[in-house]
Short mmCIF file of C-alpha atoms in Angstrom, two decimals:
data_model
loop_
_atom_site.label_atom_id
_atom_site.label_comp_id
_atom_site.label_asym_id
_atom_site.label_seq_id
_atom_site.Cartn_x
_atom_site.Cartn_y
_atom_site.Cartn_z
CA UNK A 34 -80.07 36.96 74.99
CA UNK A 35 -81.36 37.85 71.35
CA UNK A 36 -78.45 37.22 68.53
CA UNK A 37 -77.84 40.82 67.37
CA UNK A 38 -76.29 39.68 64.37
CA UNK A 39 -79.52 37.89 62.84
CA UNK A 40 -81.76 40.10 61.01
CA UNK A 41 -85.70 39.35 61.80
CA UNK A 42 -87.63 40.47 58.71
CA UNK A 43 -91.37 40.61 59.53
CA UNK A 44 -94.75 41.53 58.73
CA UNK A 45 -96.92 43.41 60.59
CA UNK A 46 -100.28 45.10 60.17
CA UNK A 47 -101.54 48.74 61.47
CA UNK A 48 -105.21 50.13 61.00
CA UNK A 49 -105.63 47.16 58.96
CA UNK A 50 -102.48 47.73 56.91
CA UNK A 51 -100.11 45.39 55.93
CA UNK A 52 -96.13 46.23 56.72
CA UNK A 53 -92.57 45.42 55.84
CA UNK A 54 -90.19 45.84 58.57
CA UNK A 55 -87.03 44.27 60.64
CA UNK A 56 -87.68 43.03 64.15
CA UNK A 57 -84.47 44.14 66.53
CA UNK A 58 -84.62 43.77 70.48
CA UNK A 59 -88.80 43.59 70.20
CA UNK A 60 -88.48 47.33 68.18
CA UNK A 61 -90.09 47.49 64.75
CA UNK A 62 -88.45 49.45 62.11
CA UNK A 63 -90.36 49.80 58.66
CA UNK A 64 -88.19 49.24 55.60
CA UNK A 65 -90.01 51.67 53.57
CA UNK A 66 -90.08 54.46 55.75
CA UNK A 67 -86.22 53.85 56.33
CA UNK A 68 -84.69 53.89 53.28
CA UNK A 69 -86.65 57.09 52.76
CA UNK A 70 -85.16 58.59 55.71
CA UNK A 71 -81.80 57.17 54.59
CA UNK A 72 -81.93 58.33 51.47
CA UNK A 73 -81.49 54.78 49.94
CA UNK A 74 -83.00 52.87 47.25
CA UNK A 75 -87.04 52.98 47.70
CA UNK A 76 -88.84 49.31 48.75
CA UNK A 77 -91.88 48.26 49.07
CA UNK A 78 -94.19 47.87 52.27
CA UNK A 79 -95.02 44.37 51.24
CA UNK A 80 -93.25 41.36 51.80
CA UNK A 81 -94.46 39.72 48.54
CA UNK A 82 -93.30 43.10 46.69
CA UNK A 83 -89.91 42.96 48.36
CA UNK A 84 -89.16 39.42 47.32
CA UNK A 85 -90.07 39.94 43.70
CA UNK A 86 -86.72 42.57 44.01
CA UNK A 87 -84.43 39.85 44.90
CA UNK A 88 -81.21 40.17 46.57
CA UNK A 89 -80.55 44.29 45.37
CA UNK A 90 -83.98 44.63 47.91
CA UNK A 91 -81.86 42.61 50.52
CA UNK A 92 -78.62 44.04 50.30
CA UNK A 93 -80.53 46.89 50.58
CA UNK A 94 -82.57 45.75 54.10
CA UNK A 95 -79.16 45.03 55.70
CA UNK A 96 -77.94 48.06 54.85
CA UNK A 97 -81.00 49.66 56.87
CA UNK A 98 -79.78 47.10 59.47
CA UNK A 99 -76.80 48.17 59.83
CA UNK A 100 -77.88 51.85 60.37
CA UNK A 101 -79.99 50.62 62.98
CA UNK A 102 -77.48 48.70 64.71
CA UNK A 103 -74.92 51.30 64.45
CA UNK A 104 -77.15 54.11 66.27
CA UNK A 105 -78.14 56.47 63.17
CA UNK A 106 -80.35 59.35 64.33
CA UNK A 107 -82.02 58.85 60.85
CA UNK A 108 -83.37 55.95 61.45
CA UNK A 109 -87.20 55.37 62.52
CA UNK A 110 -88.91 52.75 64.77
CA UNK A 111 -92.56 51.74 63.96
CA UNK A 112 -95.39 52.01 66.71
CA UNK A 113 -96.33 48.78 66.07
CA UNK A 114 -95.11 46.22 68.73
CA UNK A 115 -94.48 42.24 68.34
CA UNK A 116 -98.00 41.71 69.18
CA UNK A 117 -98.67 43.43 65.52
CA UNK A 118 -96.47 40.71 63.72
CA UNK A 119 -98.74 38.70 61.19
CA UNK A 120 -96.89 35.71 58.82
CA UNK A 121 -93.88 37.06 57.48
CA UNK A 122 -95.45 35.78 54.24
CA UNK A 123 -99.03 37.22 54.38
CA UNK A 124 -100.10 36.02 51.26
CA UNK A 125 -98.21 33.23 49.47
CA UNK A 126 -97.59 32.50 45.61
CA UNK A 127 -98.18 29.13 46.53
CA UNK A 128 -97.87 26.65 49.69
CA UNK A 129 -96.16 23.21 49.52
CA UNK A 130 -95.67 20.93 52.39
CA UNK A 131 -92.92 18.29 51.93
CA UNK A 132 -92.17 14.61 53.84
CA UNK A 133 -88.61 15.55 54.95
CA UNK A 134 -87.98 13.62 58.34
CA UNK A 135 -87.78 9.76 58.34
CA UNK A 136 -88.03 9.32 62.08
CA UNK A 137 -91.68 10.54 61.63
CA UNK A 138 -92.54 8.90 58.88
CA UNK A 139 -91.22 5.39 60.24
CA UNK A 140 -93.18 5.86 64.00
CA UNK A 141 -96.48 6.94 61.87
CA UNK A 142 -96.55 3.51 59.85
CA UNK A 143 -95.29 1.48 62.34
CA UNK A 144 -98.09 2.48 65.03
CA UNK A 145 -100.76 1.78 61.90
CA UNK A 146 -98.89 -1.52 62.03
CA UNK A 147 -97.76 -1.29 58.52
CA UNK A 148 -93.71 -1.69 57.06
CA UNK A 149 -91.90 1.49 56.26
CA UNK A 150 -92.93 2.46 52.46
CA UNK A 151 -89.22 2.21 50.32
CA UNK A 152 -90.54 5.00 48.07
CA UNK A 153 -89.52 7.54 51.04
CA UNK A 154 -85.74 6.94 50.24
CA UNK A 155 -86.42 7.04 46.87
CA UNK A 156 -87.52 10.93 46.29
CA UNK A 157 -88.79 13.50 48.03
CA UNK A 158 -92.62 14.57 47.98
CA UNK A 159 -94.98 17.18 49.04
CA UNK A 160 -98.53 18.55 48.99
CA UNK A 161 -99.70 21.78 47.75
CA UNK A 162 -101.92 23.63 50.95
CA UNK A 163 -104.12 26.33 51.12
CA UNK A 164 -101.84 29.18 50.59
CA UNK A 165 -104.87 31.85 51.38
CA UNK A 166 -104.84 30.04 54.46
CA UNK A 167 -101.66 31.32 55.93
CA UNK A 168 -101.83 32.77 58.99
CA UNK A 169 -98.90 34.27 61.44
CA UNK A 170 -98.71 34.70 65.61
CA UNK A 171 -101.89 34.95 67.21
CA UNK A 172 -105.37 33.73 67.51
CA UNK A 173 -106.29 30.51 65.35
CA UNK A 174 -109.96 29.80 64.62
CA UNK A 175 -110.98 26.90 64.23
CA UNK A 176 -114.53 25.24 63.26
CA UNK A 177 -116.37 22.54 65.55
CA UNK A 178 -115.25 19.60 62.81
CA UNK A 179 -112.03 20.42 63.27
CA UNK A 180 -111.46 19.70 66.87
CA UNK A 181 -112.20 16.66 65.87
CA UNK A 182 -108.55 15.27 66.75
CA UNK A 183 -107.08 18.50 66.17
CA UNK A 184 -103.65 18.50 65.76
CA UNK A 185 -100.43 20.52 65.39
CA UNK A 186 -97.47 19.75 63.12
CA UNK A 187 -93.63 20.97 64.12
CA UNK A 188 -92.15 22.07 60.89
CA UNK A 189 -89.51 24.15 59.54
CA UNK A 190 -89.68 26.16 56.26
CA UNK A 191 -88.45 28.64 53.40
CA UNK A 192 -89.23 30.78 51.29
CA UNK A 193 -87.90 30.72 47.64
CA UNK A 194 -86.56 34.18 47.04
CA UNK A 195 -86.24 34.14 42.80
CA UNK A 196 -87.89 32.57 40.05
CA UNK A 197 -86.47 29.08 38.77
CA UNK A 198 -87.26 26.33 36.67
CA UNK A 199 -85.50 22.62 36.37
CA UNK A 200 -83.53 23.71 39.41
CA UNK A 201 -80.75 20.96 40.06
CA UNK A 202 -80.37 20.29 44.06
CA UNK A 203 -76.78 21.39 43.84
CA UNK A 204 -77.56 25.32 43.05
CA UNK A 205 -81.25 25.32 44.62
CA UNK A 206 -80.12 26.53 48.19
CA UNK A 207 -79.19 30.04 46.59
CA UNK A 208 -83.01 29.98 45.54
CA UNK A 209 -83.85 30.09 49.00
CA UNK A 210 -85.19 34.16 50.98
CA UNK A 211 -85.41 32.78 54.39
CA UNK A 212 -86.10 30.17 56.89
CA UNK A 213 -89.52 30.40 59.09
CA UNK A 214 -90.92 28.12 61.95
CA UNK A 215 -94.07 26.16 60.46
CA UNK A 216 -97.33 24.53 62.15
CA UNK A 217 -99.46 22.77 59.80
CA UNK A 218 -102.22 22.56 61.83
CA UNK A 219 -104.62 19.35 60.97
CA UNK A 220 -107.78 18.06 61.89
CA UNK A 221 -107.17 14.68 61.75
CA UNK A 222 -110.49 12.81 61.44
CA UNK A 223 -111.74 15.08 58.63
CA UNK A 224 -107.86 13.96 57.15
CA UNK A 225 -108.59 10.19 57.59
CA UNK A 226 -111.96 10.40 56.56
CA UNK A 227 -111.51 11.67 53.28
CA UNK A 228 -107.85 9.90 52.67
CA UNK A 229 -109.84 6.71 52.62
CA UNK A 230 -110.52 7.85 48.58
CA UNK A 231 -107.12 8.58 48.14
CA UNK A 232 -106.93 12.17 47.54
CA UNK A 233 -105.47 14.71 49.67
CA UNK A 234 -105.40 16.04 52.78
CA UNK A 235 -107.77 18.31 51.96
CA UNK A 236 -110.38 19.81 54.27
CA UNK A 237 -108.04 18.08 57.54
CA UNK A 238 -105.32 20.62 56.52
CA UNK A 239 -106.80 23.74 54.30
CA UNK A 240 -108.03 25.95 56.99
CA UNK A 241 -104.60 27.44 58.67
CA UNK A 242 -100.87 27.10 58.13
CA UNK A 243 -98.90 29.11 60.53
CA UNK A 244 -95.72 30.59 59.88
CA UNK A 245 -93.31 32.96 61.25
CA UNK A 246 -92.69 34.94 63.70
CA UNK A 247 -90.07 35.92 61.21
CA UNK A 248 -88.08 35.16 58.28
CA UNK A 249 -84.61 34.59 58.81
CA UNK A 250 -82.48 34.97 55.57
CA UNK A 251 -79.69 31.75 55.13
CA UNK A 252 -76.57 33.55 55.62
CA UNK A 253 -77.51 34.54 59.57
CA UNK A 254 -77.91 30.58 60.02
CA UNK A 255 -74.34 29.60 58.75
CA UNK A 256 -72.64 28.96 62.06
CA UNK A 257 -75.53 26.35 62.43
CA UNK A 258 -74.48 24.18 59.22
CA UNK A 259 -74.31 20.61 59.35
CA UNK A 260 -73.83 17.74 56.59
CA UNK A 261 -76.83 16.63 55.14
CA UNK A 262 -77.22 13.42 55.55
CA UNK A 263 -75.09 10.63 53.28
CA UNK A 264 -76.44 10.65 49.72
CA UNK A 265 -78.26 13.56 49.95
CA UNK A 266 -77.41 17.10 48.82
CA UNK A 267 -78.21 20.52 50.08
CA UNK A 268 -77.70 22.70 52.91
CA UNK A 269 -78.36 21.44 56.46
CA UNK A 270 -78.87 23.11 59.79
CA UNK A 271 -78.45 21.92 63.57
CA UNK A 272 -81.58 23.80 64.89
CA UNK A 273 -83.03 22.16 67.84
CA UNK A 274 -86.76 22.21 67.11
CA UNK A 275 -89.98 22.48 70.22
CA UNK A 276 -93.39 22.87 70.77
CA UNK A 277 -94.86 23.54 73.82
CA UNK A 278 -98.72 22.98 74.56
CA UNK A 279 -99.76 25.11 77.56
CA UNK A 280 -96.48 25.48 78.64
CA UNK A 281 -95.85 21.72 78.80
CA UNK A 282 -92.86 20.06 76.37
CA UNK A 283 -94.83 17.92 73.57
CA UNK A 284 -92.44 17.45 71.39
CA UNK A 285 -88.16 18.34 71.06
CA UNK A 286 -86.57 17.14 67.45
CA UNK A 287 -83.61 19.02 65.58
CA UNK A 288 -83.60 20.54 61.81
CA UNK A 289 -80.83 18.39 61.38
CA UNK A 290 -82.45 15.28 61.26
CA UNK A 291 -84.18 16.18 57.80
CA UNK A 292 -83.14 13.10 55.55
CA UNK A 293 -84.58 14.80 52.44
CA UNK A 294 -82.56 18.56 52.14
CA UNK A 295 -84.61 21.67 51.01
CA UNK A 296 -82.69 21.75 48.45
CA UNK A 297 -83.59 18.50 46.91
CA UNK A 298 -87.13 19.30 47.64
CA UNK A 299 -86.83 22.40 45.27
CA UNK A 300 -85.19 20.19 42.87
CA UNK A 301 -88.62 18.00 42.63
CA UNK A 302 -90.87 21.05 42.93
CA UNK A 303 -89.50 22.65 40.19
CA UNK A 304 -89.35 20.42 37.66
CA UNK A 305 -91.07 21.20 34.29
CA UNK A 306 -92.77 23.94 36.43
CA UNK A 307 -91.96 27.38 37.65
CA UNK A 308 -91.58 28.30 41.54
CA UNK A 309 -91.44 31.84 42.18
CA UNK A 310 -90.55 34.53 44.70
CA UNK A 311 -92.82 33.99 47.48
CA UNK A 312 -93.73 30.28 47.41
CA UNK A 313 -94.01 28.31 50.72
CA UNK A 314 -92.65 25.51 51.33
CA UNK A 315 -92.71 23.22 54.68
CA UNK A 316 -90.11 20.01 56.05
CA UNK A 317 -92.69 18.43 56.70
CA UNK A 318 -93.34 17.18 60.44
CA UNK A 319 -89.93 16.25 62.49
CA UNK A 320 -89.74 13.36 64.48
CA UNK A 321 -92.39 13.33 67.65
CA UNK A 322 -93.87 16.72 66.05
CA UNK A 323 -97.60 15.83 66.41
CA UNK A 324 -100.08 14.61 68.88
CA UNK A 325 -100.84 12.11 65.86
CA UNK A 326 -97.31 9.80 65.93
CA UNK A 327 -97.22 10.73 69.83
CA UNK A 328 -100.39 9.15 70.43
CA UNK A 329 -99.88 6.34 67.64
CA UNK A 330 -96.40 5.50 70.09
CA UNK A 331 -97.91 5.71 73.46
CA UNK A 332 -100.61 3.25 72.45
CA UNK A 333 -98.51 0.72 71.22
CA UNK A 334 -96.49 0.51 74.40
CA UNK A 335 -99.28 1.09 76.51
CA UNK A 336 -103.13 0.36 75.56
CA UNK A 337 -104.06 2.75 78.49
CA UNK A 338 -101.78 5.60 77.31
CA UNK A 339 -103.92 8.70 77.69
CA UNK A 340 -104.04 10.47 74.59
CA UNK A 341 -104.02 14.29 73.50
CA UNK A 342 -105.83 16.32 70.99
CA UNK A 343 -105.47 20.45 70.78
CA UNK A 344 -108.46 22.24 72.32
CA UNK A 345 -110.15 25.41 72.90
CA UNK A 346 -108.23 27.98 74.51
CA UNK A 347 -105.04 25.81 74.04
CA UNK A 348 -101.41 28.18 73.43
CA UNK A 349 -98.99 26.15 70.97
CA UNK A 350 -95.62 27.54 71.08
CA UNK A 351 -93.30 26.01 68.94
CA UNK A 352 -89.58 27.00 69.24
CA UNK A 353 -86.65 26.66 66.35
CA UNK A 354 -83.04 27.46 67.29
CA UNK A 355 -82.03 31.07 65.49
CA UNK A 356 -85.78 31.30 63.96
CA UNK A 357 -87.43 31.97 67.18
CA UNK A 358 -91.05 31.13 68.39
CA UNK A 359 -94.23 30.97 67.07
CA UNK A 360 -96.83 31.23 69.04
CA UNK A 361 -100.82 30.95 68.70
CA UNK A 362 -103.50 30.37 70.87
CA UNK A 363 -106.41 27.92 69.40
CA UNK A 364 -110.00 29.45 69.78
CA UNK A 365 -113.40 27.96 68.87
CA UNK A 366 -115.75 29.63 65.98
CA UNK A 367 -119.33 30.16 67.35
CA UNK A 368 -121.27 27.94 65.08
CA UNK A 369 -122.34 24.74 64.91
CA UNK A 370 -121.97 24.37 61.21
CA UNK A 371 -120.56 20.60 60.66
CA UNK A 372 -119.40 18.66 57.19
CA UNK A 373 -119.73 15.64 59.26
CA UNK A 374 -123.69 16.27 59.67
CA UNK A 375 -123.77 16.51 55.88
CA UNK A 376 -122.66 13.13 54.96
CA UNK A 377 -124.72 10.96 53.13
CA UNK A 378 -125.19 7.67 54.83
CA UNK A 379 -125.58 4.39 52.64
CA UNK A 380 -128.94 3.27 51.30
CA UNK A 381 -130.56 0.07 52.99
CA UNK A 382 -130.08 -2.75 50.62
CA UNK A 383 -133.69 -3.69 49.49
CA UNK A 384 -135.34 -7.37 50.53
CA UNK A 385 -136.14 -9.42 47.87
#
């Protein structure tokens, strides 16, 4: 039964259009257009408008909420459905991907047969992605390279909601908008490959991040806090975390597991440097949230262990407690165009 108490803000796209709305009982109700109706304060039709405003632009969605929820004959509903939503950040400021969970990094090393790294108690990191890349529920194209060991990543994330600078762990959770469900799709050999010069991921992670189906805003997720974990600061959230490939479990984790907060990964991001209303940023893979460390772990227990890639035609649904589910189906580009047919092989050493 949907939580009537959480408010679902989403984007959505008509004729081509992109839209600002709230998602209640699978009913789309334009911000814009509401306030207008309900003679509040104006807002924008764009997400990335809307969180430029701050909290007087959220106050101001919950109000609309509330008019909803209460029955208002003023009140509108969109004729767009949920099969309209795009990410509930269409286009980004930025995109960073952290390294939150231990569990996963501890299974990847281990199944490369190297020890744990002590650095990952030591700080939190990330990677910046391609945040023109984003994409939301739906189709997800991919090229011929990339299926290649193609991947999917289980990931929360947020969305910073104001600008900051030298933000200090202990106040960063009031920079946050909203939580989304994140799958950092990957194509792993083209990852590998180009890892081997130590720089990156690049072109194994730059064609799609998915987000969404909505953005949740922190105070709907308080019955969910937990402690973070001991000698770390920052909110924390028991939010049982899955993803589904064809209908088929893959992988089950929890958002409570994170060992690095999201509030000490702000803390790193922003130092010396601005993050603004609108930037990305992802957990980082939970525990068991890729075929990568699944694989890795069946073939150390068992060298006949069958293992799984993402392929044409596959549906990932990935599933966060009180942030819903994401869901996309993987299609195939029609072209043959391939980076791996463009690499330049090494020249025969001549005979003396």
């Amino acid at each position: 039964m949907e939580n009537l108490l959480l408010m679902k803000l989403v984007s959505y796209r008509t004729d081509q259009h992109e839209h600002l709305g709230i998602f209640i009982q699978g009913k789309i109700y334009n911000l814009a257009e509401n306030a207008l109706s309900l003679n509040m304060a104006a807002l924008p039709d764009k997400m990335g408008e809307f969180l430029v405003l701050g909290e007087k632009a959220m106050q101001e969605a919950r109000n609309i909420e509330k008019a909803i929820k209460s029955g208002n004959p003023a009140t509108k509903v969109s004729t767009a459905s949920e099969v309209n939503l795009i990410a509930p950040v269409p286009s980004p400021t930025s995109c960073r991907d952290g390294y939150a969970f231990r569990q996963h990094v501890e299974a990847a090393r281990r199944n490369r047969k190297v020890p744990m790294i002590p650095e990952f108690d030591q700080y939190p990191i990330f990677y910046f992605t391609n945040h023109n890349a984003i994409q939301g529920p739906g189709e997800i194209f991919c090229m011929p390279d990339h299926f290649q060991k193609l991947d999917f990543e289980l990931e929360a994330s947020i969305v910073i909601g104001k600008k900051g600078r030298n933000i200090k762990a202990a106040e960063a959770d009031q920079y946050i908008a909203g939580y989304m469900i994140m799958n950092d799709i990957s194509a792993r050999t083209l990852q590998m490959e180009e890892m081997l010069l130590n720089l990156g991921p690049a072109k194994g992670k730059d064609f799609s991040t998915v987000i969404g189906p909505w953005l949740v805003t922190p105070d709907e997720l308080e019955s969910y806090k937990v402690s973070a974990k001991p000698g770390h600061t920052g909110n924390a959230y028991n939010l049982a975390m899955k993803c589904k490939v064809n209908g088929k479990v893959v992988s089950e984790g929890n958002m409570g597991d994170m060992d690095w907060t999201f509030a000490e990964i702000i803390e790193r991001c922003a130092y010396g440097v601005d993050v603004l209303p609108g930037d990305v940023i992802g957990s980082g893979t939970v525990g068991t949230g890729c075929f990568l460390e699944l694989n890795g772990t069946g073939l150390l227990n068992d060298p006949n262990y069958k293992t799984q890639w993402l392929q044409p035609n596959d549906v990932v649904e990935m599933e966060i407690t009180g942030l819903g589910t994401l869901t996309n189906t993987i299609r195939k580009e029609n072209s043959d165009f391939s980076l791996f047919a463009l690499k330049k092989m090494p020249q025969a050493t001549p005979q003396s």
